[in-house]
């Protein structure tokens, strides 16, 4: 991936993500489905100026949804990245 602004979509704020941030200095992002760990690391380091020590990713399939007229569809597939920052660095989410 060449455009770093398209790699990171949003930060995911949930109870589990907040606990990861407090205990392990890890933050959860929703990223592009085709982004690699190297792309994610480079995007975080260049866009936010933080030092990344590790990246874990997980792919999620979209859920099956039923429409009104018995048509079936799916929500979009998505990818989650858990990024661990160097000790002493953190994102200010407030």
C-alpha positions as semicolon CSV with decimal commas, in nm:
position;residue;x (nm);y (nm);z (nm)
1;X;0,000;0,000;0,000
2;X;0,138;0,336;-0,090
3;X;-0,105;0,589;0,060
4;X;-0,058;0,589;0,437
5;X;-0,380;0,784;0,496
6;X;-0,586;0,495;0,355
7;X;-0,420;0,229;0,572
8;X;-0,560;0,349;0,907
9;X;-0,937;0,398;0,903
10;X;-1,037;0,460;1,265
11;X;-0,931;0,387;1,618
12;X;-1,164;0,142;1,790
13;X;-1,273;0,253;2,134
14;X;-1,428;-0,028;2,333
15;X;-1,394;-0,159;2,685
16;X;-1,146;-0,426;2,578
17;X;-0,943;-0,178;2,372
18;X;-0,927;0,063;2,665
19;X;-0,796;-0,209;2,895
20;X;-0,528;-0,301;2,639
21;X;-0,421;0,062;2,627
22;X;-0,397;0,093;3,004
23;X;-0,222;-0,237;3,079
24;X;-0,007;-0,319;2,775
25;X;0,031;0,017;2,596
26;X;-0,156;-0,133;2,297
27;X;-0,412;0,045;2,081
28;X;-0,672;-0,104;1,846
29;X;-0,731;0,033;1,496
30;X;-0,965;-0,056;1,215
31;X;-0,743;-0,080;0,907
32;X;-0,772;-0,147;0,537
33;X;-0,835;-0,514;0,455
34;X;-0,531;-0,536;0,227
35;X;-0,290;-0,360;0,465
36;X;0,007;-0,562;0,588
37;X;0,171;-0,540;0,928
38;X;0,459;-0,344;0,777
39;X;0,216;-0,097;0,615
40;X;0,037;-0,047;0,947
41;X;0,364;0,006;1,136
42;X;0,488;0,261;0,883
43;X;0,155;0,446;0,883
44;X;0,146;0,479;1,264
45;X;0,509;0,589;1,284
46;X;0,483;0,849;1,006
47;X;0,133;0,985;1,066
48;X;0,141;1,000;1,446
49;X;0,513;1,014;1,518
50;X;0,505;0,717;1,759
51;X;0,752;0,426;1,782
52;X;0,581;0,089;1,722
53;X;0,727;-0,227;1,874
54;X;0,470;-0,480;1,749
55;X;0,160;-0,525;1,535
56;X;-0,099;-0,801;1,552
57;X;-0,383;-0,829;1,301
58;X;-0,713;-1,012;1,278
59;X;-0,950;-1,046;0,983
60;X;-1,325;-1,050;1,043
61;X;-1,592;-1,171;0,803
62;X;-1,900;-0,961;0,751
63;X;-2,216;-1,079;0,921
64;X;-2,510;-1,216;0,724
65;X;-2,805;-0,978;0,731
66;X;-3,160;-1,026;0,613
67;X;-3,338;-0,758;0,417
68;X;-3,713;-0,696;0,423
69;X;-3,803;-0,890;0,110
70;X;-3,620;-1,212;0,200
71;X;-3,306;-1,090;0,028
72;X;-2,989;-1,184;0,205
73;X;-2,682;-0,971;0,224
74;X;-2,366;-0,925;0,425
75;X;-2,195;-0,645;0,607
76;X;-1,846;-0,561;0,490
77;X;-1,542;-0,767;0,586
78;X;-1,297;-0,574;0,803
79;X;-0,954;-0,599;0,959
80;X;-0,839;-0,506;1,309
81;X;-0,484;-0,418;1,409
82;X;-0,354;-0,417;1,766
83;X;-0,050;-0,191;1,778
84;X;0,196;-0,195;2,069
85;X;0,387;0,127;2,126
86;X;0,731;0,171;2,280
87;X;0,737;0,221;2,658
88;X;0,673;0,581;2,751
89;X;0,472;0,667;2,437
90;X;0,096;0,685;2,429
91;X;-0,196;0,826;2,232
92;X;-0,394;1,105;2,395
93;X;-0,751;0,993;2,325
94;X;-0,925;1,258;2,535
